[in-house]
Amino acid sequence: MKSLAIRVRHTTNTAVPILCLVVLTIFLSLAQSLTVVMAVDRSKFRTCQQTSFCRRHREARSTAAFDYALVPESIRFIHVSESQAPDEEAEEDVGRNETRDERVSLNAKNGGYYEKIKRLLLSKGDPQVLLGKDNVRAEGQNDPLDPSYRGIRPFFTANLVNQSPYSYWNGSEQYEDLALSIYLHEDGVARMRITENYADADGTSPLTTDKPYNTPRWTSDELILNYKQFKAFPTEHVHVLDKDELGNLLQKLRLNPLVTLADVDNYMAVRYGSLSLVSSFSSKYTLEEDNDDLSVLLLVQFYPFSVHMWRYSMDAKDVQTESPIVSFNSHQLMHFEIRKTKDDSKVEMARQMESQSESELSSQEDKHGGKEIVGYWEDGLAIYADGTREEHTHVSQDKNDASDTSKINIGASSLAQNDMNAVEFQVDTEGMWEEKFGDHLDSKPFGPMSVGGDIVFPQSNHLFGLPEHASSTQLRPTTGNGSYYKEPYRLYNLDVFEYELDETMSLYGEVPLIVSQSKISDTVGVFWFNPTETFVDVKELENSEEGLQTHWMSESGVLDLFLLPGPSPRALYEQYGRLTGYTPMPPMFSLGYHQCRWNYRDEADVFQVHEKFEELDYPYDVLWLDIEHTDGKRYFTWDKNQFPSPLEMQKTLSDHGHKMVTIVDPHIKRDDNYYIHKEATAKGLYIKDKNGDKDYDGWCWPGSSSYLDFTDPGVRDWWANQFSYDKYSGSSSSLFIWNDMNEPSVFNGPEVSMQKDLRNLNGVEHREWHNLYGILFHRATSEGLIQRDGDGNSRSFVLSRSFFAGSQRYGAIWTGDNEASWDHLKISTPMLLSLNVAALSFVGADVGGFFGNPDAELMTRWMQVGAYQPFFRGHAHHDAKRREPWMFGEEWTTKMRNVAMARYALLPYWYNVFRESNVSGMPAMRAMWMEFPDIEELYHVDDQYLIGSDLLVKPVTEPGVTESLVLFPNSDDWYDVDTMTLIETTTNEGEFSAIKVDSDINKIPVYQRAGSVIPRKLRLRRSSEMMIHDPYTLYIALNKAGKAKGFVYMDDEKTYDYEHKELSAEANIEVDIKRYITCTVTGNDEWLTAQPTSSRHIERIVMMGVKESPKSIVLGSKTIEFQYDKETLILVLKVNLSALHGWDLSLL
């Protein structure tokens, strides 16, 4: 039992209206009087069974309604040249003019299809002559019928037709006709995009003239994809298999179902791409494996439609494995719900049968008993003017049986028309046209629009990704025999108050990326590019099949899938980085320690905390202010009573090398005297209601609030401009920003968020871009900080709670409102590893836990863990006791100070790791399989990890621990970073050793990989800014051959000159203990010569695993002083050499 932790933002502003003070009194009295067990209120959040589209399609319930065929005669090849750049404009029609009868007749005109292929294979001249004018689109043109698309032009397009007699709208004149495009990227990535077969610009359709909508579905290519960096694989280098080649191939392959030579007319296969396009960022990171002979083979099955990918060895002239590395729709779970008009006869029948209705909602509207509502708690329950609050009444909505829902029989008559067995198929119609959850009704004006399908990894038993969930890094089965969870993984950004652990329910952000790791199929990934609400089931394949099936179900959007062929983790993250962007270099200060609390009361409180850090020689970089620093929760303002001199406060900290962070959330207080609200209203920048007329009014910390439409570029520009110094009064260049509540959180909205039928400024429903709101808010804020100095060259730092694919481009992410418990400490590592699987490197968890009160041991262990995670911030709820590092007594302060010093000493290494992420896309915090993909026994491990490639960390996450079990890969030796002694691993033939190591309260087990070079700075400073000119000490761990290599990356640590002007350098260190230690410097000569002669020195070299002392070490004619300890095998050199210039030490 513990006191209720109510997330109410207190205020000391004397100008607060009396009503708000009444509400505050109610909050405080309830907080003091209620004692309950805290856990997430699950009734606020929907399950799959409470979600129409998920319930309708899960467990193959709708499979009979969808039976897709690709029409070979509709295939159009598009010529792509070597120099082809991403498309931005298009004018020419695709030419999809076949009749419905021609499309569904799969056996017709096969000769014509192969004639097209022959012409393509033989093409050496004008593609319009060789392929036919109607079959080729000119360069520089996109599909005019899909204007939201961004990227390269497709290799081919075709039509898909749903031939199922059970189709929802069977008998309707509105045919279920889809447009398929396949795009082949230079690096082997394949993109498959399926849309409705859109109408022409004049409103007529290529198929019929009575389609209900002639506007394409909204997609977010321009907002999310790094499309300007896409590069197509040239058509002239694509190899389309002829009939004989395809026949020979099909006899070797293992497909479901198995195929024979007679099936050759039902397939098309192409070979393309190069899997050698992996960064050689430095000699350290050059891949040892050689992928130069690997390309990709993509096989398309016409009926039933499916797509399969293999890797193809050019040397062996064969696929690497019989089974594909990944398949789409091999289990025929694909669905694409075509938009319909509400007056269609079948639709009308379904609507009449729905159990949810406007009248039902109206009948419940007096549940408040006539009481006046003055506010809402974060759980969505009302606060009344008489001092009481709405009581939670739980109504079970769990529907474990799909038969409980409304049905519409569409099977018998349809089957009779098609001369098939008359077996009834019933569609679950509940929620198709309007959907109720709690007191909220979703009007769903466009009806059912769900898309989905199965993606199978036939040779894999280990899948990772799909953040954010408080669960293991490895995805576990959610359905089928042996399922671990009952609910699918849900992807829908939500503010989940005190989230539960080991659950698949949504949290604050999402990235629809899955990475498979297997000893057979190596590394392969899929990126499901759809930002609408999505559920994903994971299932172990049964019967004779091996591998894992995922079933993706999205509420709306289009079916846009990227297949990433790997074959290594490094290759895959290069591929994914090209799709969504790479992590920029963070400002160095942001890698230090951040001290936060809700809230530091006033300037005196800030100075007291700052001065205590100084007094204790405890390093820190940033002090944070939560929402109470504002004037009545109006962002970009200051409480003048508590923070009367914000510029002087920031300057005092800045003079000592420290920064500040203030919180800026997306909800804007609806106050006509508040300049932000007044201007946003006048300019029409807010999200609108479901009719598109009025500004949306929701409830959050300030009370009645409106929300800016960050999908609009003009709104993002306006928001960015609010961070200019003349607008954000009291801000300076040492002030940075924290974005919270950006899921978006709306206390009185469904699931503590916005209604799905709200509209943006272009009339697009919120359901289409809900999961993008957080990243777009994050982006606009980051752009504001970059622009505020005028030259656009200062690095921003913005922390965000919500995220989507590509958030790595805009700043840091944290895991939200965790709890001060050992269980939450333990889950922080798997959660952060999952975020890193999704290429979000700059991540962390609140040290100490946001809710509750950690004891000294828990706080110390959390400090130890946080010091070895990318983002390192202590934070606490306002009801929690003060927990700055000195609040637990001198003994514990010393322990925490020691680990903080270890963090600061390692800042040069952290900077190296982020440079690799910046260039190659590799995550900063790596699961074991990312560095050791050949050791299958380590795939599931998520209680230890690597920082970069060279530091192995084993967090201690239980009380009273004195020993920990660490799994050491036997392919490398490992050295304890504290004692610098070699770990004695087992000598058996196993691939790893499980070793018990000391881990008492003074130690977190951390180990350096043999063959590596770790740079440190050992001077004790109050902040990272004070360390920039400090010398390096290189810690070199020799491998069995007595060799090592690594690097030190250097730039100005605060601007984008490293990117805009390439003003940076890298000192590459290579060691052969029997011969030399060399430093080779690469980089920008202008930057190198501009550095002070006293900076960037290497003061000392410490070498581990030196089996015998060298006789002498010389630099030219100069003898280098050294010490050797034959007991510890440690060699220490005092060198005082520059890292800005090359040098060569000879070991004699």
Short mmCIF file of C-alpha atoms in Angstrom, two decimals, residues 252-663:
data_model
loop_
_atom_site.label_atom_id
_atom_site.label_comp_id
_atom_site.label_asym_id
_atom_site.label_seq_id
_atom_site.Cartn_x
_atom_site.Cartn_y
_atom_site.Cartn_z
CA LYS A 252 14.91 -25.87 -55.30
CA LEU A 253 12.81 -23.58 -53.18
CA ARG A 254 10.77 -24.36 -50.10
CA LEU A 255 7.57 -22.39 -50.27
CA ASN A 256 4.22 -22.73 -48.57
CA PRO A 257 2.58 -24.42 -50.35
CA LEU A 258 5.29 -26.27 -52.27
CA VAL A 259 5.52 -25.43 -55.96
CA THR A 260 6.33 -27.47 -59.03
CA LEU A 261 7.68 -26.77 -62.49
CA ALA A 262 4.11 -26.60 -63.76
CA ASP A 263 3.59 -23.51 -61.63
CA VAL A 264 6.18 -21.40 -63.43
CA ASP A 265 3.57 -19.21 -65.15
CA ASN A 266 2.33 -18.16 -61.72
CA TYR A 267 5.58 -16.45 -60.72
CA MET A 268 7.97 -13.68 -61.59
CA ALA A 269 11.47 -13.39 -60.08
CA VAL A 270 14.04 -10.60 -60.24
CA ARG A 271 17.61 -10.41 -58.99
CA TYR A 272 18.99 -6.99 -58.04
CA GLY A 273 20.93 -4.93 -55.51
CA SER A 274 24.28 -5.16 -53.77
CA LEU A 275 24.66 -6.07 -50.11
CA SER A 276 28.18 -4.63 -49.93
CA LEU A 277 27.06 -1.04 -49.32
CA VAL A 278 28.14 -0.90 -45.67
CA SER A 279 30.05 1.99 -44.13
CA SER A 280 33.77 1.60 -43.55
CA PHE A 281 33.61 4.46 -41.03
CA SER A 282 36.99 3.53 -39.64
CA SER A 283 39.29 0.56 -39.77
CA LYS A 284 37.72 -0.57 -36.52
CA TYR A 285 34.26 -0.76 -38.04
CA THR A 286 35.01 -2.26 -41.43
CA LEU A 287 33.05 -5.46 -41.75
CA GLU A 288 35.06 -8.62 -41.54
CA GLU A 289 32.49 -10.54 -43.57
CA ASP A 290 32.50 -10.01 -47.32
CA ASN A 291 29.10 -9.33 -48.84
CA ASP A 292 30.43 -8.30 -52.26
CA ASP A 293 29.04 -11.41 -53.92
CA LEU A 294 25.55 -11.13 -52.45
CA SER A 295 22.50 -9.72 -54.15
CA VAL A 296 18.77 -10.12 -53.56
CA LEU A 297 16.25 -12.37 -55.28
CA LEU A 298 12.62 -11.29 -55.07
CA LEU A 299 9.91 -13.76 -56.07
CA VAL A 300 6.35 -12.57 -56.73
CA GLN A 301 3.55 -15.14 -56.80
CA PHE A 302 0.53 -14.06 -58.83
CA TYR A 303 -2.15 -16.24 -57.28
CA PRO A 304 -2.62 -16.37 -54.41
CA PHE A 305 -0.62 -13.17 -54.25
CA SER A 306 2.54 -13.25 -52.15
CA VAL A 307 6.10 -11.89 -52.17
CA HIS A 308 9.25 -13.71 -51.00
CA MET A 309 12.87 -12.59 -50.55
CA TRP A 310 16.14 -14.55 -50.66
CA ARG A 311 19.78 -13.58 -50.67
CA TYR A 312 21.54 -14.72 -53.81
CA SER A 313 25.20 -15.65 -54.02
CA MET A 314 26.73 -14.42 -57.25
CA ASP A 315 29.70 -16.75 -56.78
CA ALA A 316 27.59 -19.86 -56.23
CA LYS A 317 24.95 -18.63 -58.69
CA ASP A 318 22.24 -19.79 -56.31
CA VAL A 319 20.11 -18.67 -53.40
CA GLN A 320 21.79 -19.07 -50.02
CA THR A 321 18.90 -20.99 -48.45
CA GLU A 322 15.99 -23.04 -49.72
CA SER A 323 13.48 -21.13 -47.63
CA PRO A 324 13.08 -17.38 -48.08
CA ILE A 325 14.51 -15.05 -45.46
CA VAL A 326 11.15 -13.25 -45.30
CA SER A 327 7.76 -13.63 -46.97
CA PHE A 328 4.69 -11.45 -47.26
CA ASN A 329 1.19 -12.95 -47.42
CA SER A 330 2.40 -16.54 -47.63
CA HIS A 331 -0.39 -17.43 -45.17
CA GLN A 332 -2.96 -15.33 -47.03
CA LEU A 333 -3.85 -12.97 -44.17
CA MET A 334 -3.62 -9.83 -46.30
CA HIS A 335 -6.63 -7.55 -46.19
CA PHE A 336 -7.32 -4.10 -47.61
CA GLU A 337 -10.71 -2.66 -46.76
CA ILE A 338 -11.80 -0.51 -49.67
CA ARG A 339 -13.55 2.76 -48.87
CA LYS A 340 -17.28 2.74 -49.57
CA THR A 341 -20.15 5.17 -49.60
CA LYS A 342 -22.57 4.87 -46.72
CA ASP A 343 -25.58 4.52 -49.00
CA ASP A 344 -24.29 1.29 -50.55
CA SER A 345 -26.85 -1.46 -49.87
CA LYS A 346 -24.40 -3.80 -48.22
CA VAL A 347 -22.95 -1.00 -46.15
CA GLU A 348 -26.39 0.13 -45.06
CA MET A 349 -27.17 -3.38 -43.86
CA ALA A 350 -23.98 -3.45 -41.83
CA ARG A 351 -24.63 -0.02 -40.34
CA GLN A 352 -28.14 -0.95 -39.25
CA MET A 353 -26.79 -4.00 -37.44
CA GLU A 354 -24.15 -2.15 -35.43
CA SER A 355 -24.79 -2.25 -31.69
CA GLN A 356 -23.16 1.12 -31.00
CA SER A 357 -25.16 4.23 -31.83
CA GLU A 358 -25.42 7.93 -31.16
CA SER A 359 -28.65 7.38 -29.23
CA GLU A 360 -26.98 4.94 -26.86
CA LEU A 361 -24.31 7.52 -26.14
CA SER A 362 -26.88 10.25 -25.54
CA SER A 363 -28.78 8.08 -23.07
CA GLN A 364 -25.71 8.00 -20.84
CA GLU A 365 -24.91 11.69 -20.86
CA ASP A 366 -26.47 12.46 -17.47
CA LYS A 367 -24.23 10.00 -15.60
CA HIS A 368 -22.72 12.97 -13.74
CA GLY A 369 -26.05 13.51 -12.00
CA GLY A 370 -26.23 17.14 -13.01
CA LYS A 371 -23.03 18.02 -11.17
CA GLU A 372 -20.87 20.80 -12.54
CA ILE A 373 -17.58 19.56 -13.99
CA VAL A 374 -14.63 21.83 -13.20
CA GLY A 375 -11.80 19.65 -14.47
CA TYR A 376 -10.45 16.19 -15.15
CA TRP A 377 -7.90 13.94 -13.59
CA GLU A 378 -5.27 12.41 -15.83
CA ASP A 379 -7.29 9.18 -15.73
CA GLY A 380 -10.14 10.99 -17.52
CA LEU A 381 -12.53 11.00 -14.53
CA ALA A 382 -14.36 14.24 -13.81
CA ILE A 383 -13.72 16.63 -10.92
CA TYR A 384 -16.92 18.30 -9.62
CA ALA A 385 -17.40 21.77 -8.22
CA ASP A 386 -18.75 20.38 -4.92
CA GLY A 387 -15.37 18.82 -4.09
CA THR A 388 -16.22 15.26 -5.12
CA ARG A 389 -14.91 13.32 -8.07
CA GLU A 390 -16.37 10.87 -10.50
CA GLU A 391 -16.19 7.28 -9.35
CA HIS A 392 -14.75 4.71 -11.69
CA THR A 393 -17.32 2.11 -12.69
CA HIS A 394 -15.78 -0.85 -14.43
CA VAL A 395 -17.80 -2.33 -17.24
CA SER A 396 -16.32 -5.43 -18.74
CA GLN A 397 -15.72 -4.99 -22.43
CA ASP A 398 -13.47 -7.97 -22.94
CA LYS A 399 -14.74 -9.92 -25.90
CA ASN A 400 -12.89 -13.17 -26.07
CA ASP A 401 -15.33 -14.65 -28.53
CA ALA A 402 -15.76 -12.98 -31.88
CA SER A 403 -19.21 -14.53 -32.11
CA ASP A 404 -20.45 -11.99 -29.54
CA THR A 405 -20.40 -9.25 -32.14
CA SER A 406 -22.89 -8.27 -34.77
CA LYS A 407 -22.67 -10.23 -37.99
CA ILE A 408 -23.74 -9.85 -41.55
CA ASN A 409 -24.19 -12.98 -43.64
CA ILE A 410 -22.62 -12.44 -47.03
CA GLY A 411 -21.66 -15.97 -47.86
CA ALA A 412 -24.54 -18.11 -49.02
CA SER A 413 -25.80 -16.07 -51.94
CA SER A 414 -22.31 -15.20 -53.07
CA LEU A 415 -21.21 -18.80 -53.03
CA ALA A 416 -24.23 -19.88 -54.98
CA GLN A 417 -23.41 -17.33 -57.64
CA ASN A 418 -19.92 -18.77 -57.95
CA ASP A 419 -21.03 -22.42 -58.06
CA MET A 420 -19.21 -23.27 -54.83
CA ASN A 421 -20.22 -25.03 -51.65
CA ALA A 422 -22.72 -22.84 -49.85
CA VAL A 423 -20.93 -22.27 -46.56
CA GLU A 424 -21.96 -19.24 -44.57
CA PHE A 425 -19.31 -16.63 -43.78
CA GLN A 426 -20.18 -13.91 -41.30
CA VAL A 427 -18.50 -10.51 -41.11
CA ASP A 428 -18.11 -8.88 -37.71
CA THR A 429 -19.85 -5.55 -38.43
CA GLU A 430 -19.72 -4.02 -34.95
CA GLY A 431 -17.72 -0.82 -35.04
CA MET A 432 -17.43 -0.64 -38.81
CA TRP A 433 -19.19 2.71 -39.19
CA GLU A 434 -19.13 4.09 -35.68
CA GLU A 435 -17.32 2.79 -32.66
CA LYS A 436 -17.81 3.44 -28.99
CA PHE A 437 -15.31 3.14 -26.16
CA GLY A 438 -16.42 4.28 -22.73
CA ASP A 439 -18.20 7.59 -23.17
CA HIS A 440 -16.58 8.36 -26.49
CA LEU A 441 -18.04 7.72 -29.93
CA ASP A 442 -15.86 7.59 -33.04
CA SER A 443 -18.03 8.68 -35.97
CA LYS A 444 -15.80 6.92 -38.56
CA PRO A 445 -17.13 8.90 -41.56
CA PHE A 446 -15.14 6.79 -44.02
CA GLY A 447 -16.12 3.45 -42.56
CA PRO A 448 -13.80 0.45 -42.32
CA MET A 449 -10.41 1.21 -43.88
CA SER A 450 -8.11 -1.36 -42.30
CA VAL A 451 -5.06 -2.84 -44.02
CA GLY A 452 -2.95 -5.76 -42.92
CA GLY A 453 -1.15 -8.94 -43.75
CA ASP A 454 1.17 -11.66 -42.56
CA ILE A 455 4.95 -11.40 -42.66
CA VAL A 456 6.73 -14.68 -42.07
CA PHE A 457 10.35 -15.33 -41.10
CA PRO A 458 10.58 -18.99 -42.12
CA GLN A 459 14.00 -19.72 -40.63
CA SER A 460 13.96 -17.62 -37.49
CA ASN A 461 12.98 -18.14 -33.88
CA HIS A 462 14.09 -14.73 -32.63
CA LEU A 463 12.36 -11.43 -33.44
CA PHE A 464 13.05 -8.02 -31.92
CA GLY A 465 11.64 -4.50 -32.14
CA LEU A 466 8.14 -2.97 -32.03
CA PRO A 467 8.85 -0.53 -29.21
CA GLU A 468 7.53 0.74 -26.91
CA HIS A 469 6.43 -1.97 -24.49
CA ALA A 470 7.43 -2.79 -20.92
CA SER A 471 8.46 -6.29 -21.91
CA SER A 472 11.45 -8.36 -22.98
CA THR A 473 13.55 -7.22 -25.91
CA GLN A 474 12.77 -10.43 -27.78
CA LEU A 475 9.19 -10.54 -29.04
CA ARG A 476 7.18 -13.40 -27.58
CA PRO A 477 4.26 -15.29 -29.13
CA THR A 478 0.87 -13.67 -28.66
CA THR A 479 -1.26 -16.34 -30.29
CA GLY A 480 -1.17 -20.02 -31.25
CA ASN A 481 0.22 -22.94 -29.32
CA GLY A 482 2.66 -21.87 -26.66
CA SER A 483 1.67 -18.21 -26.76
CA TYR A 484 3.12 -16.17 -23.90
CA TYR A 485 0.73 -13.21 -24.16
CA LYS A 486 -2.99 -13.14 -24.88
CA GLU A 487 -3.01 -9.73 -26.52
CA PRO A 488 -1.10 -8.69 -29.67
CA TYR A 489 1.56 -6.00 -29.45
CA ARG A 490 -0.26 -2.72 -29.79
CA LEU A 491 1.28 0.33 -31.49
CA TYR A 492 -0.68 3.44 -30.49
CA ASN A 493 1.06 6.27 -28.64
CA LEU A 494 -0.56 6.82 -25.25
CA ASP A 495 0.07 8.45 -21.87
CA VAL A 496 -0.07 5.37 -19.63
CA PHE A 497 -0.03 6.39 -15.98
CA GLU A 498 2.14 3.98 -13.90
CA TYR A 499 2.46 1.38 -16.62
CA GLU A 500 2.52 -2.31 -15.82
CA LEU A 501 5.39 -4.61 -16.68
CA ASP A 502 5.56 -7.63 -18.97
CA GLU A 503 2.67 -6.38 -21.09
CA THR A 504 1.99 -5.80 -24.80
CA MET A 505 -0.16 -2.71 -24.23
CA SER A 506 0.88 0.53 -25.87
CA LEU A 507 3.09 3.08 -24.21
CA TYR A 508 4.35 6.50 -25.25
CA GLY A 509 5.82 5.84 -28.69
CA GLU A 510 6.12 3.31 -31.46
CA VAL A 511 8.37 2.17 -34.29
CA PRO A 512 6.83 -0.46 -36.61
CA LEU A 513 10.14 -2.23 -37.24
CA ILE A 514 10.92 -5.90 -36.64
CA VAL A 515 14.42 -7.35 -36.90
CA SER A 516 14.93 -11.10 -37.18
CA GLN A 517 18.19 -12.76 -36.16
CA SER A 518 18.92 -16.35 -37.11
CA LYS A 519 22.00 -18.50 -37.65
CA ILE A 520 20.42 -19.71 -40.90
CA SER A 521 18.92 -16.54 -42.40
CA ASP A 522 21.21 -14.10 -40.52
CA THR A 523 19.81 -10.58 -40.03
CA VAL A 524 16.69 -9.42 -41.87
CA GLY A 525 14.15 -6.72 -41.09
CA VAL A 526 10.75 -5.36 -42.06
CA PHE A 527 9.55 -1.77 -41.72
CA TRP A 528 5.75 -1.50 -41.80
CA PHE A 529 5.40 2.12 -42.82
CA ASN A 530 1.97 2.93 -41.44
CA PRO A 531 1.44 5.46 -38.61
CA THR A 532 -2.15 4.49 -37.80
CA GLU A 533 -3.11 2.33 -34.83
CA THR A 534 -1.61 -1.10 -35.38
CA PHE A 535 -1.73 -4.49 -33.67
CA VAL A 536 0.89 -7.18 -34.33
CA ASP A 537 0.48 -10.84 -33.45
CA VAL A 538 3.52 -13.11 -33.18
CA LYS A 539 3.03 -16.82 -33.71
CA GLU A 540 5.23 -19.88 -33.87
CA LEU A 541 4.70 -21.72 -37.14
CA GLU A 542 3.15 -25.12 -36.72
CA ASN A 543 3.03 -28.51 -38.42
CA SER A 544 5.92 -28.96 -40.85
CA GLU A 545 6.80 -25.27 -41.02
CA GLU A 546 9.62 -23.70 -39.06
CA GLY A 547 9.96 -20.07 -38.06
CA LEU A 548 7.77 -17.22 -36.85
CA GLN A 549 4.75 -15.53 -38.33
CA THR A 550 3.77 -11.94 -37.62
CA HIS A 551 0.31 -10.64 -38.43
CA TRP A 552 0.05 -6.87 -38.85
CA MET A 553 -3.34 -5.13 -38.58
CA SER A 554 -3.54 -1.35 -39.08
CA GLU A 555 -6.66 0.76 -38.79
CA SER A 556 -6.16 2.76 -41.96
CA GLY A 557 -3.51 4.10 -44.33
CA VAL A 558 -1.96 2.08 -47.14
CA LEU A 559 0.01 -1.12 -47.15
CA ASP A 560 3.58 0.16 -47.43
CA LEU A 561 6.26 -2.39 -46.57
CA PHE A 562 10.05 -2.21 -46.72
CA LEU A 563 11.99 -5.49 -46.71
CA LEU A 564 15.54 -5.06 -45.38
CA PRO A 565 17.79 -7.97 -46.46
CA GLY A 566 20.74 -7.43 -44.10
CA PRO A 567 22.62 -9.83 -43.96
CA SER A 568 24.40 -8.52 -40.84
CA PRO A 569 23.19 -6.18 -38.09
CA ARG A 570 25.56 -3.52 -39.40
CA ALA A 571 24.26 -3.86 -42.96
CA LEU A 572 20.64 -3.76 -41.80
CA TYR A 573 21.10 -0.57 -39.77
CA GLU A 574 22.80 1.09 -42.73
CA GLN A 575 19.74 0.16 -44.80
CA TYR A 576 17.29 1.39 -42.17
CA GLY A 577 19.29 4.60 -41.70
CA ARG A 578 18.95 5.35 -45.41
CA LEU A 579 15.19 4.98 -45.03
CA THR A 580 14.53 7.04 -41.88
CA GLY A 581 17.72 9.01 -41.25
CA TYR A 582 20.73 8.79 -38.96
CA THR A 583 21.35 10.09 -35.45
CA PRO A 584 23.03 13.52 -35.45
CA MET A 585 25.95 14.13 -33.13
CA PRO A 586 24.55 15.23 -29.75
CA PRO A 587 26.12 18.22 -28.03
CA MET A 588 28.70 16.86 -25.61
CA PHE A 589 26.98 18.31 -22.55
CA SER A 590 23.90 16.17 -23.21
CA LEU A 591 25.94 13.01 -22.60
CA GLY A 592 26.69 14.12 -19.04
CA TYR A 593 24.49 13.83 -15.96
CA HIS A 594 21.12 15.64 -15.86
CA GLN A 595 19.43 16.53 -12.57
CA CYS A 596 15.65 16.95 -12.72
CA ARG A 597 12.67 17.06 -10.41
CA TRP A 598 9.02 17.98 -10.60
CA ASN A 599 9.72 20.68 -9.50
CA TYR A 600 12.60 22.80 -8.25
CA ARG A 601 10.60 25.44 -6.44
CA ASP A 602 12.39 28.68 -7.24
CA GLU A 603 15.71 30.23 -8.11
CA ALA A 604 16.99 29.76 -4.58
CA ASP A 605 16.22 26.04 -4.83
CA VAL A 606 18.05 25.85 -8.16
CA PHE A 607 21.12 27.58 -6.74
CA GLN A 608 21.11 25.39 -3.64
CA VAL A 609 21.16 22.23 -5.74
CA HIS A 610 23.83 23.65 -8.05
CA GLU A 611 26.04 24.75 -5.15
CA LYS A 612 25.77 21.38 -3.45
CA PHE A 613 27.04 19.62 -6.60
CA GLU A 614 29.93 22.10 -6.65
CA GLU A 615 30.69 21.62 -2.97
CA LEU A 616 30.87 17.84 -3.34
CA ASP A 617 32.93 17.91 -6.58
CA TYR A 618 30.10 15.90 -8.08
CA PRO A 619 30.01 16.35 -11.87
CA TYR A 620 26.78 17.30 -13.58
CA ASP A 621 25.86 19.18 -16.74
CA VAL A 622 22.19 20.18 -16.68
CA LEU A 623 19.54 21.32 -14.20
CA TRP A 624 15.92 20.91 -15.31
CA LEU A 625 12.73 22.82 -14.56
CA ASP A 626 9.32 21.16 -14.83
CA ILE A 627 6.01 22.89 -15.53
CA GLU A 628 5.78 24.85 -12.27
CA HIS A 629 8.42 27.31 -13.51
CA THR A 630 5.83 28.82 -15.87
CA ASP A 631 3.24 31.50 -15.33
CA GLY A 632 0.09 29.42 -14.79
CA LYS A 633 1.24 26.60 -17.11
CA ARG A 634 1.64 28.93 -20.05
CA TYR A 635 4.68 27.69 -21.93
CA PHE A 636 7.41 30.18 -22.93
CA THR A 637 6.68 32.14 -19.73
CA TRP A 638 8.17 32.30 -16.22
CA ASP A 639 6.56 32.53 -12.81
CA LYS A 640 7.85 35.97 -11.90
CA ASN A 641 7.49 35.32 -8.17
CA GLN A 642 9.59 32.17 -8.12
CA PHE A 643 11.84 32.82 -11.12
CA PRO A 644 12.15 36.62 -11.38
CA SER A 645 15.58 36.60 -13.11
CA PRO A 646 15.76 33.62 -15.48
CA LEU A 647 18.58 35.05 -17.61
CA GLU A 648 20.76 35.75 -14.57
CA MET A 649 19.98 32.26 -13.26
CA GLN A 650 21.04 30.66 -16.54
CA LYS A 651 24.17 32.80 -16.70
CA THR A 652 25.21 31.77 -13.20
CA LEU A 653 25.00 28.13 -14.17
CA SER A 654 26.55 28.72 -17.61
CA ASP A 655 29.55 30.47 -16.07
CA HIS A 656 30.27 27.18 -14.29
CA GLY A 657 29.83 25.14 -17.47
CA HIS A 658 26.22 24.08 -16.89
CA LYS A 659 23.01 24.28 -18.92
CA MET A 660 19.32 24.42 -18.10
CA VAL A 661 16.30 22.64 -19.58
CA THR A 662 12.69 23.81 -19.36
CA ILE A 663 9.59 21.85 -20.23
#
